[in-house]
């Protein structure tokens, strides 16, 4: 769907290790030196969803297909990246192509793993990264203002409207405030500006608190400080141990569950990241369940039935007649489609129906 999550962070915070585990493919080079990731690595990651497994128990399909999420691993940023320091602002432009930012923050001590700033301080690290995002937005906005000013002199009405809001926004950024907190966010000219510019500080940000094994069961001082900061800024913190997550890549589900239990953790940090990222992108899944395949289809929240049908095939939308819908809960409770029908739990929905997360659907169409 063209929506993705960009992994950012300073060098040597566990970002590429996290990416390796996320993709279950050891193809992002991890090493104990800055800038080991040169090109942005991209991967498509399945979204864990136990509902599919329950549907499969009933239908017994040939295969199961999960929803997916795009992750992009971007080279470690350093102070001055927006001005070309380190590997430069080329990598800041890669973040523009994502919709949500996951900042991996180091929250553990290890004298064998160097830190580019010489010490462990999550809040300092966050400030460095987010300052670079802010400076990048300011530079891009200043260029846009110059262009808009030229057009406004030629009596371009839209340019005049955008110029006024762009100048206000620049003052906001100069006060070290991100685009996401701009007071005039409902202004149409502002929304168009954000859409065109894809500002880095307008994006949702989540924090991945990378801890050592001991830090999983109980929050250390670094995690506590990070959670306090995130709470003030209305952001999510997901705790993980990237090293252990990578070790669990080859485990089966039973072995993974045993490992997590031994660590005093209910759910993998990576699973939490994927699920929360899916939610932050405004995505959800509906299901189709047949003997060939039980499948999750990814749509935006608030999608109508014909648009949801188009995800399977454009012809489904063009010739949409109606949708047969059973809620996930009813499908499982009544042992499948036949049982749900008999219990009167199948509904016929028309073109205006807003698909709900977990709907089990069959589309009737005529082309």
PDB file of N, CA, C and O in Angstrom, residues 135-206:
ATOM      1  N   UNK A 135      15.813  20.461  11.638  1.00  0.00           N
ATOM      2  CA  UNK A 135      16.651  21.293  10.776  1.00  0.00           C
ATOM      3  C   UNK A 135      16.435  20.958   9.300  1.00  0.00           C
ATOM      4  O   UNK A 135      16.439  21.848   8.441  1.00  0.00           O
ATOM      5  N   UNK A 136      16.222  19.680   9.020  1.00  0.00           N
ATOM      6  CA  UNK A 136      15.949  19.268   7.643  1.00  0.00           C
ATOM      7  C   UNK A 136      14.638  19.868   7.151  1.00  0.00           C
ATOM      8  O   UNK A 136      14.538  20.351   6.017  1.00  0.00           O
ATOM      9  N   UNK A 137      13.624  19.850   8.019  1.00  0.00           N
ATOM     10  CA  UNK A 137      12.330  20.444   7.657  1.00  0.00           C
ATOM     11  C   UNK A 137      12.459  21.949   7.427  1.00  0.00           C
ATOM     12  O   UNK A 137      11.853  22.507   6.505  1.00  0.00           O
ATOM     13  N   UNK A 138      13.238  22.618   8.273  1.00  0.00           N
ATOM     14  CA  UNK A 138      13.426  24.067   8.129  1.00  0.00           C
ATOM     15  C   UNK A 138      14.084  24.402   6.796  1.00  0.00           C
ATOM     16  O   UNK A 138      13.651  25.329   6.091  1.00  0.00           O
ATOM     17  N   UNK A 139      15.117  23.649   6.440  1.00  0.00           N
ATOM     18  CA  UNK A 139      15.816  23.901   5.182  1.00  0.00           C
ATOM     19  C   UNK A 139      14.887  23.709   3.986  1.00  0.00           C
ATOM     20  O   UNK A 139      14.855  24.528   3.061  1.00  0.00           O
ATOM     21  N   UNK A 140      14.102  22.627   4.028  1.00  0.00           N
ATOM     22  CA  UNK A 140      13.168  22.349   2.929  1.00  0.00           C
ATOM     23  C   UNK A 140      12.093  23.426   2.849  1.00  0.00           C
ATOM     24  O   UNK A 140      11.706  23.865   1.753  1.00  0.00           O
ATOM     25  N   UNK A 141      11.618  23.875   4.006  1.00  0.00           N
ATOM     26  CA  UNK A 141      10.561  24.883   4.030  1.00  0.00           C
ATOM     27  C   UNK A 141      11.069  26.232   3.535  1.00  0.00           C
ATOM     28  O   UNK A 141      10.344  26.963   2.838  1.00  0.00           O
ATOM     29  N   UNK A 142      12.291  26.587   3.880  1.00  0.00           N
ATOM     30  CA  UNK A 142      12.871  27.853   3.408  1.00  0.00           C
ATOM     31  C   UNK A 142      12.942  27.880   1.879  1.00  0.00           C
ATOM     32  O   UNK A 142      12.652  28.906   1.250  1.00  0.00           O
ATOM     33  N   UNK A 143      13.300  26.750   1.285  1.00  0.00           N
ATOM     34  CA  UNK A 143      13.336  26.672  -0.181  1.00  0.00           C
ATOM     35  C   UNK A 143      11.941  26.815  -0.765  1.00  0.00           C
ATOM     36  O   UNK A 143      11.739  27.488  -1.774  1.00  0.00           O
ATOM     37  N   UNK A 144      10.945  26.184  -0.122  1.00  0.00           N
ATOM     38  CA  UNK A 144       9.572  26.282  -0.608  1.00  0.00           C
ATOM     39  C   UNK A 144       9.046  27.717  -0.489  1.00  0.00           C
ATOM     40  O   UNK A 144       8.343  28.199  -1.381  1.00  0.00           O
ATOM     41  N   UNK A 145       9.414  28.400   0.588  1.00  0.00           N
ATOM     42  CA  UNK A 145       8.979  29.788   0.776  1.00  0.00           C
ATOM     43  C   UNK A 145       9.514  30.673  -0.342  1.00  0.00           C
ATOM     44  O   UNK A 145       8.801  31.549  -0.863  1.00  0.00           O
ATOM     45  N   UNK A 146      10.762  30.457  -0.739  1.00  0.00           N
ATOM     46  CA  UNK A 146      11.344  31.244  -1.842  1.00  0.00           C
ATOM     47  C   UNK A 146      10.552  31.032  -3.131  1.00  0.00           C
ATOM     48  O   UNK A 146      10.262  31.983  -3.870  1.00  0.00           O
ATOM     49  N   UNK A 147      10.195  29.785  -3.390  1.00  0.00           N
ATOM     50  CA  UNK A 147       9.420  29.471  -4.597  1.00  0.00           C
ATOM     51  C   UNK A 147       8.032  30.095  -4.522  1.00  0.00           C
ATOM     52  O   UNK A 147       7.549  30.688  -5.504  1.00  0.00           O
ATOM     53  N   UNK A 148       7.379  29.968  -3.361  1.00  0.00           N
ATOM     54  CA  UNK A 148       6.030  30.522  -3.196  1.00  0.00           C
ATOM     55  C   UNK A 148       6.031  32.038  -3.311  1.00  0.00           C
ATOM     56  O   UNK A 148       5.092  32.633  -3.855  1.00  0.00           O
ATOM     57  N   UNK A 149       7.092  32.674  -2.795  1.00  0.00           N
ATOM     58  CA  UNK A 149       7.184  34.142  -2.854  1.00  0.00           C
ATOM     59  C   UNK A 149       7.229  34.624  -4.301  1.00  0.00           C
ATOM     60  O   UNK A 149       6.596  35.631  -4.657  1.00  0.00           O
ATOM     61  N   UNK A 150       7.966  33.917  -5.143  1.00  0.00           N
ATOM     62  CA  UNK A 150       8.037  34.285  -6.566  1.00  0.00           C
ATOM     63  C   UNK A 150       6.669  34.143  -7.228  1.00  0.00           C
ATOM     64  O   UNK A 150       6.242  35.000  -7.994  1.00  0.00           O
ATOM     65  N   UNK A 151       5.975  33.052  -6.913  1.00  0.00           N
ATOM     66  CA  UNK A 151       4.654  32.826  -7.503  1.00  0.00           C
ATOM     67  C   UNK A 151       3.634  33.838  -6.982  1.00  0.00           C
ATOM     68  O   UNK A 151       2.759  34.296  -7.726  1.00  0.00           O
ATOM     69  N   UNK A 152       3.756  34.202  -5.711  1.00  0.00           N
ATOM     70  CA  UNK A 152       2.818  35.152  -5.109  1.00  0.00           C
ATOM     71  C   UNK A 152       2.932  36.528  -5.753  1.00  0.00           C
ATOM     72  O   UNK A 152       1.940  37.248  -5.892  1.00  0.00           O
ATOM     73  N   UNK A 153       4.134  36.896  -6.165  1.00  0.00           N
ATOM     74  CA  UNK A 153       4.327  38.183  -6.840  1.00  0.00           C
ATOM     75  C   UNK A 153       3.580  38.227  -8.171  1.00  0.00           C
ATOM     76  O   UNK A 153       3.227  39.305  -8.668  1.00  0.00           O
ATOM     77  N   UNK A 154       3.359  37.064  -8.731  1.00  0.00           N
ATOM     78  CA  UNK A 154       2.605  36.979  -9.993  1.00  0.00           C
ATOM     79  C   UNK A 154       1.117  36.819  -9.748  1.00  0.00           C
ATOM     80  O   UNK A 154       0.384  36.386 -10.639  1.00  0.00           O
ATOM     81  N   UNK A 155       0.660  37.149  -8.532  1.00  0.00           N
ATOM     82  CA  UNK A 155      -0.760  37.107  -8.158  1.00  0.00           C
ATOM     83  C   UNK A 155      -1.361  35.692  -8.192  1.00  0.00           C
ATOM     84  O   UNK A 155      -2.546  35.521  -8.480  1.00  0.00           O
ATOM     85  N   UNK A 156      -0.530  34.705  -7.906  1.00  0.00           N
ATOM     86  CA  UNK A 156      -1.022  33.337  -7.777  1.00  0.00           C
ATOM     87  C   UNK A 156      -1.722  33.224  -6.412  1.00  0.00           C
ATOM     88  O   UNK A 156      -1.083  33.287  -5.364  1.00  0.00           O
ATOM     89  N   UNK A 157      -3.057  33.084  -6.446  1.00  0.00           N
ATOM     90  CA  UNK A 157      -3.852  33.111  -5.210  1.00  0.00           C
ATOM     91  C   UNK A 157      -3.475  31.967  -4.257  1.00  0.00           C
ATOM     92  O   UNK A 157      -3.306  32.171  -3.055  1.00  0.00           O
ATOM     93  N   UNK A 158      -3.349  30.752  -4.799  1.00  0.00           N
ATOM     94  CA  UNK A 158      -2.991  29.597  -3.957  1.00  0.00           C
ATOM     95  C   UNK A 158      -1.608  29.773  -3.337  1.00  0.00           C
ATOM     96  O   UNK A 158      -1.387  29.415  -2.174  1.00  0.00           O
ATOM     97  N   UNK A 159      -0.680  30.337  -4.141  1.00  0.00           N
ATOM     98  CA  UNK A 159       0.682  30.563  -3.638  1.00  0.00           C
ATOM     99  C   UNK A 159       0.676  31.553  -2.483  1.00  0.00           C
ATOM    100  O   UNK A 159       1.403  31.388  -1.496  1.00  0.00           O
ATOM    101  N   UNK A 160      -0.159  32.593  -2.587  1.00  0.00           N
ATOM    102  CA  UNK A 160      -0.247  33.588  -1.508  1.00  0.00           C
ATOM    103  C   UNK A 160      -0.741  32.948  -0.215  1.00  0.00           C
ATOM    104  O   UNK A 160      -0.216  33.226   0.874  1.00  0.00           O
ATOM    105  N   UNK A 161      -1.753  32.086  -0.347  1.00  0.00           N
ATOM    106  CA  UNK A 161      -2.307  31.419   0.844  1.00  0.00           C
ATOM    107  C   UNK A 161      -1.273  30.484   1.476  1.00  0.00           C
ATOM    108  O   UNK A 161      -1.096  30.473   2.692  1.00  0.00           O
ATOM    109  N   UNK A 162      -0.583  29.722   0.620  1.00  0.00           N
ATOM    110  CA  UNK A 162       0.424  28.806   1.152  1.00  0.00           C
ATOM    111  C   UNK A 162       1.623  29.548   1.718  1.00  0.00           C
ATOM    112  O   UNK A 162       2.212  29.116   2.703  1.00  0.00           O
ATOM    113  N   UNK A 163       1.971  30.675   1.106  1.00  0.00           N
ATOM    114  CA  UNK A 163       3.115  31.458   1.582  1.00  0.00           C
ATOM    115  C   UNK A 163       2.876  31.947   3.003  1.00  0.00           C
ATOM    116  O   UNK A 163       3.770  31.856   3.864  1.00  0.00           O
ATOM    117  N   UNK A 164       1.682  32.443   3.259  1.00  0.00           N
ATOM    118  CA  UNK A 164       1.358  32.965   4.590  1.00  0.00           C
ATOM    119  C   UNK A 164       1.481  31.871   5.651  1.00  0.00           C
ATOM    120  O   UNK A 164       2.082  32.081   6.717  1.00  0.00           O
ATOM    121  N   UNK A 165       0.921  30.699   5.349  1.00  0.00           N
ATOM    122  CA  UNK A 165       0.962  29.616   6.334  1.00  0.00           C
ATOM    123  C   UNK A 165       2.375  29.043   6.451  1.00  0.00           C
ATOM    124  O   UNK A 165       2.813  28.649   7.537  1.00  0.00           O
ATOM    125  N   UNK A 166       3.120  29.034   5.346  1.00  0.00           N
ATOM    126  CA  UNK A 166       4.494  28.518   5.370  1.00  0.00           C
ATOM    127  C   UNK A 166       5.389  29.407   6.233  1.00  0.00           C
ATOM    128  O   UNK A 166       6.252  28.913   6.961  1.00  0.00           O
ATOM    129  N   UNK A 167       5.185  30.707   6.164  1.00  0.00           N
ATOM    130  CA  UNK A 167       5.980  31.637   6.973  1.00  0.00           C
ATOM    131  C   UNK A 167       5.667  31.462   8.458  1.00  0.00           C
ATOM    132  O   UNK A 167       6.567  31.521   9.308  1.00  0.00           O
ATOM    133  N   UNK A 168       4.382  31.224   8.773  1.00  0.00           N
ATOM    134  CA  UNK A 168       4.008  30.956  10.169  1.00  0.00           C
ATOM    135  C   UNK A 168       4.642  29.653  10.653  1.00  0.00           C
ATOM    136  O   UNK A 168       5.126  29.566  11.783  1.00  0.00           O
ATOM    137  N   UNK A 169       4.615  28.667   9.784  1.00  0.00           N
ATOM    138  CA  UNK A 169       5.171  27.364  10.151  1.00  0.00           C
ATOM    139  C   UNK A 169       6.673  27.455  10.370  1.00  0.00           C
ATOM    140  O   UNK A 169       7.219  26.813  11.286  1.00  0.00           O
ATOM    141  N   UNK A 170       7.359  28.242   9.567  1.00  0.00           N
ATOM    142  CA  UNK A 170       8.803  28.395   9.732  1.00  0.00           C
ATOM    143  C   UNK A 170       9.129  28.990  11.102  1.00  0.00           C
ATOM    144  O   UNK A 170      10.064  28.537  11.779  1.00  0.00           O
ATOM    145  N   UNK A 171       8.358  29.976  11.532  1.00  0.00           N
ATOM    146  CA  UNK A 171       8.562  30.555  12.869  1.00  0.00           C
ATOM    147  C   UNK A 171       8.372  29.478  13.939  1.00  0.00           C
ATOM    148  O   UNK A 171       9.100  29.431  14.941  1.00  0.00           O
ATOM    149  N   UNK A 172       7.366  28.626  13.730  1.00  0.00           N
ATOM    150  CA  UNK A 172       7.078  27.527  14.655  1.00  0.00           C
ATOM    151  C   UNK A 172       8.282  26.591  14.761  1.00  0.00           C
ATOM    152  O   UNK A 172       8.697  26.207  15.856  1.00  0.00           O
ATOM    153  N   UNK A 173       8.861  26.242  13.613  1.00  0.00           N
ATOM    154  CA  UNK A 173      10.037  25.362  13.592  1.00  0.00           C
ATOM    155  C   UNK A 173      11.250  26.042  14.218  1.00  0.00           C
ATOM    156  O   UNK A 173      12.049  25.404  14.910  1.00  0.00           O
ATOM    157  N   UNK A 174      11.394  27.330  13.964  1.00  0.00           N
ATOM    158  CA  UNK A 174      12.521  28.083  14.539  1.00  0.00           C
ATOM    159  C   UNK A 174      12.452  28.136  16.055  1.00  0.00           C
ATOM    160  O   UNK A 174      13.468  28.316  16.734  1.00  0.00           O
ATOM    161  N   UNK A 175      11.253  27.943  16.593  1.00  0.00           N
ATOM    162  CA  UNK A 175      11.080  27.874  18.048  1.00  0.00           C
ATOM    163  C   UNK A 175      11.256  26.443  18.557  1.00  0.00           C
ATOM    164  O   UNK A 175      10.846  26.122  19.675  1.00  0.00           O
ATOM    165  N   UNK A 176      11.845  25.595  17.710  1.00  0.00           N
ATOM    166  CA  UNK A 176      12.166  24.203  18.034  1.00  0.00           C
ATOM    167  C   UNK A 176      10.920  23.377  18.326  1.00  0.00           C
ATOM    168  O   UNK A 176      10.928  22.468  19.162  1.00  0.00           O
ATOM    169  N   UNK A 177       9.847  23.675  17.582  1.00  0.00           N
ATOM    170  CA  UNK A 177       8.605  22.931  17.706  1.00  0.00           C
ATOM    171  C   UNK A 177       8.353  22.147  16.412  1.00  0.00           C
ATOM    172  O   UNK A 177       8.474  22.703  15.329  1.00  0.00           O
ATOM    173  N   UNK A 178       7.983  20.867  16.508  1.00  0.00           N
ATOM    174  CA  UNK A 178       7.768  20.062  15.298  1.00  0.00           C
ATOM    175  C   UNK A 178       6.500  20.458  14.544  1.00  0.00           C
ATOM    176  O   UNK A 178       5.593  21.072  15.117  1.00  0.00           O
ATOM    177  N   UNK A 179       6.437  20.086  13.294  1.00  0.00           N
ATOM    178  CA  UNK A 179       5.263  20.372  12.465  1.00  0.00           C
ATOM    179  C   UNK A 179       4.005  19.780  13.093  1.00  0.00           C
ATOM    180  O   UNK A 179       2.924  20.360  13.019  1.00  0.00           O
ATOM    181  N   UNK A 180       4.135  18.631  13.745  1.00  0.00           N
ATOM    182  CA  UNK A 180       2.978  17.925  14.320  1.00  0.00           C
ATOM    183  C   UNK A 180       2.258  18.731  15.396  1.00  0.00           C
ATOM    184  O   UNK A 180       1.088  18.454  15.706  1.00  0.00           O
ATOM    185  N   UNK A 181       2.911  19.751  15.974  1.00  0.00           N
ATOM    186  CA  UNK A 181       2.265  20.555  17.026  1.00  0.00           C
ATOM    187  C   UNK A 181       1.821  21.925  16.525  1.00  0.00           C
ATOM    188  O   UNK A 181       1.447  22.776  17.317  1.00  0.00           O
ATOM    189  N   UNK A 182       1.832  22.135  15.212  1.00  0.00           N
ATOM    190  CA  UNK A 182       1.443  23.431  14.658  1.00  0.00           C
ATOM    191  C   UNK A 182      -0.032  23.697  14.956  1.00  0.00           C
ATOM    192  O   UNK A 182      -0.891  22.852  14.712  1.00  0.00           O
ATOM    193  N   UNK A 183      -0.345  24.892  15.457  1.00  0.00           N
ATOM    194  CA  UNK A 183      -1.689  25.211  15.949  1.00  0.00           C
ATOM    195  C   UNK A 183      -2.737  25.262  14.849  1.00  0.00           C
ATOM    196  O   UNK A 183      -3.916  25.003  15.079  1.00  0.00           O
ATOM    197  N   UNK A 184      -2.357  25.602  13.626  1.00  0.00           N
ATOM    198  CA  UNK A 184      -3.309  25.804  12.538  1.00  0.00           C
ATOM    199  C   UNK A 184      -3.416  24.556  11.663  1.00  0.00           C
ATOM    200  O   UNK A 184      -3.539  24.637  10.442  1.00  0.00           O
ATOM    201  N   UNK A 185      -3.422  23.376  12.288  1.00  0.00           N
ATOM    202  CA  UNK A 185      -3.320  22.135  11.529  1.00  0.00           C
ATOM    203  C   UNK A 185      -4.561  21.809  10.697  1.00  0.00           C
ATOM    204  O   UNK A 185      -4.515  20.946   9.819  1.00  0.00           O
ATOM    205  N   UNK A 186      -5.692  22.482  10.954  1.00  0.00           N
ATOM    206  CA  UNK A 186      -6.907  22.245  10.175  1.00  0.00           C
ATOM    207  C   UNK A 186      -6.985  23.127   8.933  1.00  0.00           C
ATOM    208  O   UNK A 186      -7.902  22.983   8.123  1.00  0.00           O
ATOM    209  N   UNK A 187      -6.041  24.038   8.795  1.00  0.00           N
ATOM    210  CA  UNK A 187      -6.025  24.939   7.646  1.00  0.00           C
ATOM    211  C   UNK A 187      -5.764  24.141   6.357  1.00  0.00           C
ATOM    212  O   UNK A 187      -4.834  23.342   6.294  1.00  0.00           O
ATOM    213  N   UNK A 188      -6.595  24.375   5.330  1.00  0.00           N
ATOM    214  CA  UNK A 188      -6.473  23.616   4.083  1.00  0.00           C
ATOM    215  C   UNK A 188      -5.115  23.843   3.424  1.00  0.00           C
ATOM    216  O   UNK A 188      -4.496  22.912   2.896  1.00  0.00           O
ATOM    217  N   UNK A 189      -4.627  25.084   3.443  1.00  0.00           N
ATOM    218  CA  UNK A 189      -3.327  25.389   2.848  1.00  0.00           C
ATOM    219  C   UNK A 189      -2.211  24.656   3.593  1.00  0.00           C
ATOM    220  O   UNK A 189      -1.249  24.172   2.985  1.00  0.00           O
ATOM    221  N   UNK A 190      -2.355  24.561   4.913  1.00  0.00           N
ATOM    222  CA  UNK A 190      -1.360  23.842   5.713  1.00  0.00           C
ATOM    223  C   UNK A 190      -1.370  22.358   5.365  1.00  0.00           C
ATOM    224  O   UNK A 190      -0.314  21.742   5.169  1.00  0.00           O
ATOM    225  N   UNK A 191      -2.565  21.778   5.283  1.00  0.00           N
ATOM    226  CA  UNK A 191      -2.661  20.345   4.962  1.00  0.00           C
ATOM    227  C   UNK A 191      -2.046  20.037   3.601  1.00  0.00           C
ATOM    228  O   UNK A 191      -1.380  19.024   3.428  1.00  0.00           O
ATOM    229  N   UNK A 192      -2.254  20.938   2.640  1.00  0.00           N
ATOM    230  CA  UNK A 192      -1.682  20.735   1.318  1.00  0.00           C
ATOM    231  C   UNK A 192      -0.157  20.833   1.368  1.00  0.00           C
ATOM    232  O   UNK A 192       0.559  20.077   0.709  1.00  0.00           O
ATOM    233  N   UNK A 193       0.325  21.788   2.176  1.00  0.00           N
ATOM    234  CA  UNK A 193       1.771  21.972   2.333  1.00  0.00           C
ATOM    235  C   UNK A 193       2.412  20.720   2.930  1.00  0.00           C
ATOM    236  O   UNK A 193       3.459  20.255   2.461  1.00  0.00           O
ATOM    237  N   UNK A 194       1.777  20.166   3.953  1.00  0.00           N
ATOM    238  CA  UNK A 194       2.292  18.952   4.598  1.00  0.00           C
ATOM    239  C   UNK A 194       2.278  17.778   3.626  1.00  0.00           C
ATOM    240  O   UNK A 194       3.226  16.991   3.553  1.00  0.00           O
ATOM    241  N   UNK A 195       1.213  17.679   2.850  1.00  0.00           N
ATOM    242  CA  UNK A 195       1.107  16.598   1.864  1.00  0.00           C
ATOM    243  C   UNK A 195       2.209  16.697   0.810  1.00  0.00           C
ATOM    244  O   UNK A 195       2.838  15.698   0.442  1.00  0.00           O
ATOM    245  N   UNK A 196       2.466  17.911   0.352  1.00  0.00           N
ATOM    246  CA  UNK A 196       3.482  18.128  -0.684  1.00  0.00           C
ATOM    247  C   UNK A 196       4.898  17.926  -0.146  1.00  0.00           C
ATOM    248  O   UNK A 196       5.760  17.357  -0.819  1.00  0.00           O
ATOM    249  N   UNK A 197       5.138  18.423   1.064  1.00  0.00           N
ATOM    250  CA  UNK A 197       6.501  18.465   1.601  1.00  0.00           C
ATOM    251  C   UNK A 197       6.905  17.188   2.363  1.00  0.00           C
ATOM    252  O   UNK A 197       8.085  16.933   2.541  1.00  0.00           O
ATOM    253  N   UNK A 198       5.913  16.445   2.857  1.00  0.00           N
ATOM    254  CA  UNK A 198       6.194  15.229   3.631  1.00  0.00           C
ATOM    255  C   UNK A 198       7.183  15.501   4.767  1.00  0.00           C
ATOM    256  O   UNK A 198       8.208  14.826   4.922  1.00  0.00           O
ATOM    257  N   UNK A 199       6.878  16.518   5.555  1.00  0.00           N
ATOM    258  CA  UNK A 199       7.764  16.938   6.635  1.00  0.00           C
ATOM    259  C   UNK A 199       8.098  15.776   7.581  1.00  0.00           C
ATOM    260  O   UNK A 199       7.232  14.986   7.947  1.00  0.00           O
ATOM    261  N   UNK A 200       9.347  15.725   7.986  1.00  0.00           N
ATOM    262  CA  UNK A 200       9.800  14.658   8.875  1.00  0.00           C
ATOM    263  C   UNK A 200       9.180  14.786  10.261  1.00  0.00           C
ATOM    264  O   UNK A 200       8.829  13.786  10.889  1.00  0.00           O
ATOM    265  N   UNK A 201       9.055  16.034  10.745  1.00  0.00           N
ATOM    266  CA  UNK A 201       8.538  16.223  12.103  1.00  0.00           C
ATOM    267  C   UNK A 201       7.014  16.224  12.151  1.00  0.00           C
ATOM    268  O   UNK A 201       6.427  16.445  13.212  1.00  0.00           O
ATOM    269  N   UNK A 202       6.368  15.958  11.010  1.00  0.00           N
ATOM    270  CA  UNK A 202       4.905  15.808  10.992  1.00  0.00           C
ATOM    271  C   UNK A 202       4.527  14.341  11.197  1.00  0.00           C
ATOM    272  O   UNK A 202       3.363  14.018  11.431  1.00  0.00           O
ATOM    273  N   UNK A 203       5.509  13.457  11.108  1.00  0.00           N
ATOM    274  CA  UNK A 203       5.234  12.028  11.169  1.00  0.00           C
ATOM    275  C   UNK A 203       5.059  11.533  12.607  1.00  0.00           C
ATOM    276  O   UNK A 203       5.599  12.105  13.543  1.00  0.00           O
ATOM    277  N   UNK A 204       4.296  10.459  12.733  1.00  0.00           N
ATOM    278  CA  UNK A 204       4.182   9.769  14.018  1.00  0.00           C
ATOM    279  C   UNK A 204       5.552   9.214  14.391  1.00  0.00           C
ATOM    280  O   UNK A 204       6.278   8.687  13.540  1.00  0.00           O
ATOM    281  N   UNK A 205       5.893   9.307  15.673  1.00  0.00           N
ATOM    282  CA  UNK A 205       7.164   8.744  16.145  1.00  0.00           C
ATOM    283  C   UNK A 205       6.892   7.745  17.267  1.00  0.00           C
ATOM    284  O   UNK A 205       6.106   8.012  18.189  1.00  0.00           O
ATOM    285  N   UNK A 206       7.506   6.583  17.161  1.00  0.00           N
ATOM    286  CA  UNK A 206       7.514   5.605  18.249  1.00  0.00           C
ATOM    287  C   UNK A 206       8.962   5.406  18.684  1.00  0.00           C
ATOM    288  O   UNK A 206       9.879   5.595  17.883  1.00  0.00           O
TER     289      UNK A 206
END
